[in-house]
mmCIF file of N, CA and C in Angstrom:
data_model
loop_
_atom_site.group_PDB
_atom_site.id
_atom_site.type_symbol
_atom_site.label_atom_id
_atom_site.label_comp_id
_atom_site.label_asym_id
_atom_site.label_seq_id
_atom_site.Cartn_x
_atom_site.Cartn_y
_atom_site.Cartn_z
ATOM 1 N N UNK A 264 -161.177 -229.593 2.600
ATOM 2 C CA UNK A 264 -161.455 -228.948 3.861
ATOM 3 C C UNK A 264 -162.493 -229.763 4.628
ATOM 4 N N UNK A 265 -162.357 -229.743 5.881
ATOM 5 C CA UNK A 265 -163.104 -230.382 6.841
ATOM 6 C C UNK A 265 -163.660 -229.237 7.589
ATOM 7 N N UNK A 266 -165.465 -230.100 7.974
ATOM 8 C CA UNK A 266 -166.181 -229.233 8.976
ATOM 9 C C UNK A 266 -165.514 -229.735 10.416
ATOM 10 N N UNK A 267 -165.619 -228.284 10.913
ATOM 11 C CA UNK A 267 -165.037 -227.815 12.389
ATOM 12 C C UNK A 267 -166.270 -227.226 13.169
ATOM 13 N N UNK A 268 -166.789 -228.028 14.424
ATOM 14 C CA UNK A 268 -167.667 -227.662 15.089
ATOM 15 C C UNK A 268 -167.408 -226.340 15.789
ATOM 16 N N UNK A 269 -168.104 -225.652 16.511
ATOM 17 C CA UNK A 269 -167.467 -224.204 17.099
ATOM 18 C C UNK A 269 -166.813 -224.480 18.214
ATOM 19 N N UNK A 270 -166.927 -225.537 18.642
ATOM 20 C CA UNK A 270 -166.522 -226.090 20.270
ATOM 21 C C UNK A 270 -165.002 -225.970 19.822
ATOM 22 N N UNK A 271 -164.508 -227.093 18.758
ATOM 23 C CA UNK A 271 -163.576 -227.226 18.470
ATOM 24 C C UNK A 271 -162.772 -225.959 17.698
ATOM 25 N N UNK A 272 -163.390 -225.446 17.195
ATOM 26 C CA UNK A 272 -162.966 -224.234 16.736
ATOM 27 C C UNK A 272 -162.249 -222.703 17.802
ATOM 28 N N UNK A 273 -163.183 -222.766 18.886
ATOM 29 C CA UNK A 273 -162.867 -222.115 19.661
ATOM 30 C C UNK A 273 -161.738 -222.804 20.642
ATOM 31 N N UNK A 274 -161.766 -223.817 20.756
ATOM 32 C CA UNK A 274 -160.313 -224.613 21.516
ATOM 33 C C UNK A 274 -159.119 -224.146 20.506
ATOM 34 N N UNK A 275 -159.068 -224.487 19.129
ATOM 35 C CA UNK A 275 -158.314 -223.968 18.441
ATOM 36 C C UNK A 275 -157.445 -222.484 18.536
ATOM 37 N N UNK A 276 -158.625 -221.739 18.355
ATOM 38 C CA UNK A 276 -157.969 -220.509 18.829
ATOM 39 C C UNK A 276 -157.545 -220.212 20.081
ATOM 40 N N UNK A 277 -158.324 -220.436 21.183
ATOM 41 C CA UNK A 277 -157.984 -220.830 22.435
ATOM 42 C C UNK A 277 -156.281 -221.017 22.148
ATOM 43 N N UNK A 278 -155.753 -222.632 21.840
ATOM 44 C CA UNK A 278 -154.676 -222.858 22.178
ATOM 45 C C UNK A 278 -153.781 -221.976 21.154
ATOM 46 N N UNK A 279 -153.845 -221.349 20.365
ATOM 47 C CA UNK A 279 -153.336 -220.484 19.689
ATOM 48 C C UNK A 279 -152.817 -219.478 20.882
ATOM 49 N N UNK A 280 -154.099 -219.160 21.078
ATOM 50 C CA UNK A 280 -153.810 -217.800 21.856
ATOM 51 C C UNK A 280 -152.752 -217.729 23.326
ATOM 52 N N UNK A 281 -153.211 -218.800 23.581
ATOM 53 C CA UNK A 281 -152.462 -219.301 25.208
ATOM 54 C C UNK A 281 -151.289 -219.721 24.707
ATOM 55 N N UNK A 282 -150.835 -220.198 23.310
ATOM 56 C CA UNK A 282 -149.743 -221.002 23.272
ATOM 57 C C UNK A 282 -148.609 -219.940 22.829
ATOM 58 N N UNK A 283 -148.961 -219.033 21.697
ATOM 59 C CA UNK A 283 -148.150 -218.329 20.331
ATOM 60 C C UNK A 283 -148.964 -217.051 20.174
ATOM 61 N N UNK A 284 -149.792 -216.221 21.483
ATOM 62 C CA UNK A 284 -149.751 -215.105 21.355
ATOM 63 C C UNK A 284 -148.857 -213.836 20.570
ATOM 64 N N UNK A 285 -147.794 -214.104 21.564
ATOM 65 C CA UNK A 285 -147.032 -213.278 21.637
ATOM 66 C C UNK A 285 -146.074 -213.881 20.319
ATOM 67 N N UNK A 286 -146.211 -214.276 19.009
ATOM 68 C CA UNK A 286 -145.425 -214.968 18.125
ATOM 69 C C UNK A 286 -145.875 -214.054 16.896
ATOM 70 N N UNK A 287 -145.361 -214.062 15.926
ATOM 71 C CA UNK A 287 -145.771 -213.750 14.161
ATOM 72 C C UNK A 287 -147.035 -214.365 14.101
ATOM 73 N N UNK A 288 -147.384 -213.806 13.274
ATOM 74 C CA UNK A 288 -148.832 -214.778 12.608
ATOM 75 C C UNK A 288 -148.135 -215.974 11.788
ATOM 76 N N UNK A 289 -147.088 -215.966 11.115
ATOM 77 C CA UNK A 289 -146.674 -217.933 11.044
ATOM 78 C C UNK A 289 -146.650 -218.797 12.191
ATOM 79 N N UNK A 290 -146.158 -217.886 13.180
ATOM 80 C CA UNK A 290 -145.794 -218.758 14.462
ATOM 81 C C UNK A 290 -147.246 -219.399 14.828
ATOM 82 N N UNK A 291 -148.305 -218.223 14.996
ATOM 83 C CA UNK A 291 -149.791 -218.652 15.461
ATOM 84 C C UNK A 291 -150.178 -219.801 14.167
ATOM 85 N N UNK A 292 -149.884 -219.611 13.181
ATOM 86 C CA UNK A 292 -150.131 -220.540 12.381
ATOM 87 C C UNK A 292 -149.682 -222.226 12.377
ATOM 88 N N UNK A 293 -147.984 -222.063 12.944
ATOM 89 C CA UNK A 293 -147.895 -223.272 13.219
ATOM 90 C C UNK A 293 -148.410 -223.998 14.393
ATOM 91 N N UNK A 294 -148.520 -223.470 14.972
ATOM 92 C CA UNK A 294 -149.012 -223.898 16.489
ATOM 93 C C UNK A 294 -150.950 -224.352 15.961
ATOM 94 N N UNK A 295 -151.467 -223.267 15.258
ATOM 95 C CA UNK A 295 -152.442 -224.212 14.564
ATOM 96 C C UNK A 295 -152.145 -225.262 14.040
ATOM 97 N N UNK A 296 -151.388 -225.766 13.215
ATOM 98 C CA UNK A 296 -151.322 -226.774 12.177
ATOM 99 C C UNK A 296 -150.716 -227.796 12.833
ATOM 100 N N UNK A 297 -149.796 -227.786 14.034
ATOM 101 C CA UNK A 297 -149.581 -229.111 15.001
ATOM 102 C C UNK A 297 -150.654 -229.926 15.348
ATOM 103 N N UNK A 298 -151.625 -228.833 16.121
ATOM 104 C CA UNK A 298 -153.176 -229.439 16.335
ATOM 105 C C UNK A 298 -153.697 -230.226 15.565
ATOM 106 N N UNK A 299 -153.702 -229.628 14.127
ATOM 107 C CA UNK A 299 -154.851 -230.405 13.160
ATOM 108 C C UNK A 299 -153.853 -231.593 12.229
ATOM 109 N N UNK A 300 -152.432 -231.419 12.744
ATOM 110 C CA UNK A 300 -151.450 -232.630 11.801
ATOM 111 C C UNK A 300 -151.538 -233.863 12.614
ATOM 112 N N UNK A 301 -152.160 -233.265 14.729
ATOM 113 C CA UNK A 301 -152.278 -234.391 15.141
ATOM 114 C C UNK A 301 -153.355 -235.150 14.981
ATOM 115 N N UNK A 302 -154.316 -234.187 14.947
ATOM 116 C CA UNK A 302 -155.748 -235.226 14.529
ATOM 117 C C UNK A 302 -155.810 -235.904 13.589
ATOM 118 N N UNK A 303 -155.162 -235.629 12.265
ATOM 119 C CA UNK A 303 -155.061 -236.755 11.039
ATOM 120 C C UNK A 303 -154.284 -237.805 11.257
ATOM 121 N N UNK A 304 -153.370 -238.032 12.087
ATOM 122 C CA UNK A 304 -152.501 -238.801 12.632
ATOM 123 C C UNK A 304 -152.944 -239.804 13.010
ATOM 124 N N UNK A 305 -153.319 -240.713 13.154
ATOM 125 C CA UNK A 305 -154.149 -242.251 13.509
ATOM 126 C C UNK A 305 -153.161 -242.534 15.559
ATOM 127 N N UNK A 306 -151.986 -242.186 15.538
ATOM 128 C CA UNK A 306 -151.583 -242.207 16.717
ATOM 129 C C UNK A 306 -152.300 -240.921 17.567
ATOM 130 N N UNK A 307 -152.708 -239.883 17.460
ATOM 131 C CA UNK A 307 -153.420 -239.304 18.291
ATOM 132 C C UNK A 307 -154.608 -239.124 18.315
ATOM 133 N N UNK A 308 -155.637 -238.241 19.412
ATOM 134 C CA UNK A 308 -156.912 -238.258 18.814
ATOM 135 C C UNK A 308 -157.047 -238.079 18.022
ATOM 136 N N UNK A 309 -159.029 -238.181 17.569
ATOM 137 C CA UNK A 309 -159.308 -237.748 16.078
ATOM 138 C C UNK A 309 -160.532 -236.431 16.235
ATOM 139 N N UNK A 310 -160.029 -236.045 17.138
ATOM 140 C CA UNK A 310 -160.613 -234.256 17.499
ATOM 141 C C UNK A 310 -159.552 -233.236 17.515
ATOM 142 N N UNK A 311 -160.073 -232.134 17.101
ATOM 143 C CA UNK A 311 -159.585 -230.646 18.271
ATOM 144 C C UNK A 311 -159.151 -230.891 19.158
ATOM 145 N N UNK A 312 -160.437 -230.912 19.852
ATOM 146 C CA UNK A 312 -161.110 -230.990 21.509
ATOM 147 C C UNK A 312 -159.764 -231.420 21.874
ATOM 148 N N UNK A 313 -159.863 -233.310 21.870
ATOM 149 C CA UNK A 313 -159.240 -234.610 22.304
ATOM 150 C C UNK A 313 -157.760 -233.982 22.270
ATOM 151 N N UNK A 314 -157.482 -233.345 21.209
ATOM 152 C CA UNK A 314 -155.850 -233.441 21.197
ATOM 153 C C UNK A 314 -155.244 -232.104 21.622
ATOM 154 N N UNK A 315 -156.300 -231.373 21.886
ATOM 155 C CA UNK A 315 -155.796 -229.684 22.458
ATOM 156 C C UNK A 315 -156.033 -230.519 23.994
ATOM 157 N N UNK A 316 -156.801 -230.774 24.724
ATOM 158 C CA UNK A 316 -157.049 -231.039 25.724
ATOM 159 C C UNK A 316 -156.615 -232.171 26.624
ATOM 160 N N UNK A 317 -155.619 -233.188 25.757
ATOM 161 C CA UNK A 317 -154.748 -234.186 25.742
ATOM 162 C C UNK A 317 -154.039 -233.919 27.075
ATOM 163 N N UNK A 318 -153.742 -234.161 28.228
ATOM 164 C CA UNK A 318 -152.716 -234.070 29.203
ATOM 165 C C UNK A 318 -151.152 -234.054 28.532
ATOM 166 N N UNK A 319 -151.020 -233.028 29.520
ATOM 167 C CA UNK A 319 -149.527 -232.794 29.182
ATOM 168 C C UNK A 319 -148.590 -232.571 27.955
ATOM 169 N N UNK A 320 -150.156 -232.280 26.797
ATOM 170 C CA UNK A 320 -149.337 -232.135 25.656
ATOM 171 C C UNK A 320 -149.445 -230.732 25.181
ATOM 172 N N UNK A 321 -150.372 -229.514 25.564
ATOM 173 C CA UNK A 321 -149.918 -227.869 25.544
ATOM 174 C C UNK A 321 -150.521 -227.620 26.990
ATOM 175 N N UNK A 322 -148.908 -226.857 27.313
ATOM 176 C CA UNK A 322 -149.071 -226.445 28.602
ATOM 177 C C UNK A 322 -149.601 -225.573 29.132
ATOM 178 N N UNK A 323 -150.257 -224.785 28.597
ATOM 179 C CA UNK A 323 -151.514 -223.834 28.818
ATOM 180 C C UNK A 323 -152.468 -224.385 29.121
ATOM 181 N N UNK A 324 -152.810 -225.746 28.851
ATOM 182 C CA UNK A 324 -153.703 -226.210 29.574
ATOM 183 C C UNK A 324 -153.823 -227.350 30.283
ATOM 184 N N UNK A 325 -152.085 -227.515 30.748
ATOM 185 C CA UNK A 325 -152.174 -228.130 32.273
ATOM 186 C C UNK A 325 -153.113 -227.632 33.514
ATOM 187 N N UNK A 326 -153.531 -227.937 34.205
ATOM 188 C CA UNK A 326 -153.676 -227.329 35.887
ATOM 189 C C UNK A 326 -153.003 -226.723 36.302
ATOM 190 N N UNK A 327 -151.136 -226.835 36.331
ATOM 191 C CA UNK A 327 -150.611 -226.294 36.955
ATOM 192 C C UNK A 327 -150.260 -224.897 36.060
ATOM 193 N N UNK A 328 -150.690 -224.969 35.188
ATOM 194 C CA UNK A 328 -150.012 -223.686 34.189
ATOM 195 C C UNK A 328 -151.046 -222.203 34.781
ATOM 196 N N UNK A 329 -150.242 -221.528 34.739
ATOM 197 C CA UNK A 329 -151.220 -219.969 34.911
ATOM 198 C C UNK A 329 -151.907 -219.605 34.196
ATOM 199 N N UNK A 330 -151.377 -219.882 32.946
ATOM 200 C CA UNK A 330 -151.808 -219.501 31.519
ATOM 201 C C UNK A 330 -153.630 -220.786 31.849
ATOM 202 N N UNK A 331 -153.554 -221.738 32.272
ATOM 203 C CA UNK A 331 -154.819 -222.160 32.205
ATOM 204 C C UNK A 331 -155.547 -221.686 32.465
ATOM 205 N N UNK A 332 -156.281 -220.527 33.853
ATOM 206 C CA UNK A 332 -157.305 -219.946 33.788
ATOM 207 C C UNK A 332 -157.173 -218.600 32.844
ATOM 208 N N UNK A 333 -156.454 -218.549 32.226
ATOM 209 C CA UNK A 333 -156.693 -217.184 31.598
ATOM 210 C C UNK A 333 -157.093 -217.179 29.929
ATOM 211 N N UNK A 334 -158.096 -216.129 30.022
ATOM 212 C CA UNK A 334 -159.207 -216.494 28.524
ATOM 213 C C UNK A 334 -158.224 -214.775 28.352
ATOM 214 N N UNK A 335 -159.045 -215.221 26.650
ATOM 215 C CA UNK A 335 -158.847 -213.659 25.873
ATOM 216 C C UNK A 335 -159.393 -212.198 26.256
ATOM 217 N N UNK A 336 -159.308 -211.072 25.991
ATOM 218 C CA UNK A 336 -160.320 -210.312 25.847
ATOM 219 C C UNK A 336 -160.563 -210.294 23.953
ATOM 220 N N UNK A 337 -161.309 -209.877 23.698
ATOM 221 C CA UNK A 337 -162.056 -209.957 22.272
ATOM 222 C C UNK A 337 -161.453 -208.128 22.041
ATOM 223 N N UNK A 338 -160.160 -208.819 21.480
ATOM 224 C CA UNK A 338 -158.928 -207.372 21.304
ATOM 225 C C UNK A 338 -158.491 -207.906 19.725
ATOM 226 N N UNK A 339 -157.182 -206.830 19.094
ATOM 227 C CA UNK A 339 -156.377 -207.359 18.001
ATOM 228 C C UNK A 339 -155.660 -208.863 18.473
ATOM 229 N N UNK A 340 -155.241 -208.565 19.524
ATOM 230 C CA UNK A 340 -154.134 -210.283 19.547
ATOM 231 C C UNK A 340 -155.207 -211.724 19.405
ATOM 232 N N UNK A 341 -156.254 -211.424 19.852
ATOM 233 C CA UNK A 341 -157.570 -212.299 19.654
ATOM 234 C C UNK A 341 -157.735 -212.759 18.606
ATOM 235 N N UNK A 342 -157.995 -211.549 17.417
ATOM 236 C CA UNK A 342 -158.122 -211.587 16.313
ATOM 237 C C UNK A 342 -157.133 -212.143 15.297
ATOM 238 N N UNK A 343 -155.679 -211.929 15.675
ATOM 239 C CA UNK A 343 -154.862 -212.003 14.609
ATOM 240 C C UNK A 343 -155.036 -213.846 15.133
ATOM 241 N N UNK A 344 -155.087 -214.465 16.552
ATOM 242 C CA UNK A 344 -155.139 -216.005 16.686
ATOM 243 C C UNK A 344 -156.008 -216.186 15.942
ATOM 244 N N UNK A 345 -157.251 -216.043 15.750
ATOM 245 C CA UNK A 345 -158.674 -216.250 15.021
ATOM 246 C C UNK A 345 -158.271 -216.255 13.610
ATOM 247 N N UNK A 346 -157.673 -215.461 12.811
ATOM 248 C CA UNK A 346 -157.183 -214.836 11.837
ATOM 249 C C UNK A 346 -156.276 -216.589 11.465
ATOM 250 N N UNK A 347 -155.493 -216.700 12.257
ATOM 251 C CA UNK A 347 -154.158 -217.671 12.191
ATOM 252 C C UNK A 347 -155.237 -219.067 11.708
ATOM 253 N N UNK A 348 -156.163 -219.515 13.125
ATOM 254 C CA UNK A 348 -156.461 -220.668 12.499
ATOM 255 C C UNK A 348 -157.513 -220.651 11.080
ATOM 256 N N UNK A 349 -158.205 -219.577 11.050
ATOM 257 C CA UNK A 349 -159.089 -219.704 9.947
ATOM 258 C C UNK A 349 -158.173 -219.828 8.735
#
């Protein structure tokens, strides 16, 4: 296991949440584990941050996406994302 700063931690769930809300908790799970299969990956960044925040690679957090300004409320669907990446 690797240390995860909170910055990065909270992007994590973040893109969980914006990405695979509305999914199973495997689904929120995979959508975690893309993130962190890209950071070990030597072709993508070697952050969270870098590779959640990557252009054009989750569309929740394009500019043009709607889903970009919109945060959680601190509810169950919150939790079960939180739940997913931990």
């Amino acid at each position: 296991m690797w240390k995860v700063d909170l910055l990065d931690r909270f992007l994590l769930c973040l893109c969980v949440w914006r990405e695979a809300r509305g999914e199973s908790a495997l689904g929120k799970q995979l959508v975690a584990q893309v993130v962190l299969n890209r950071v070990r990956d030597p072709r993508w960044p070697h952050t969270i941050r870098d590779v959640v925040l990557q252009s054009k690679q989750f569309s929740a957090f394009n500019a043009d996406d709607p889903n970009a300004v919109i945060f959680p409320k601190h509810d169950h669907v919150w939790q079960h994302c939180v739940d997913a990446v931990d």
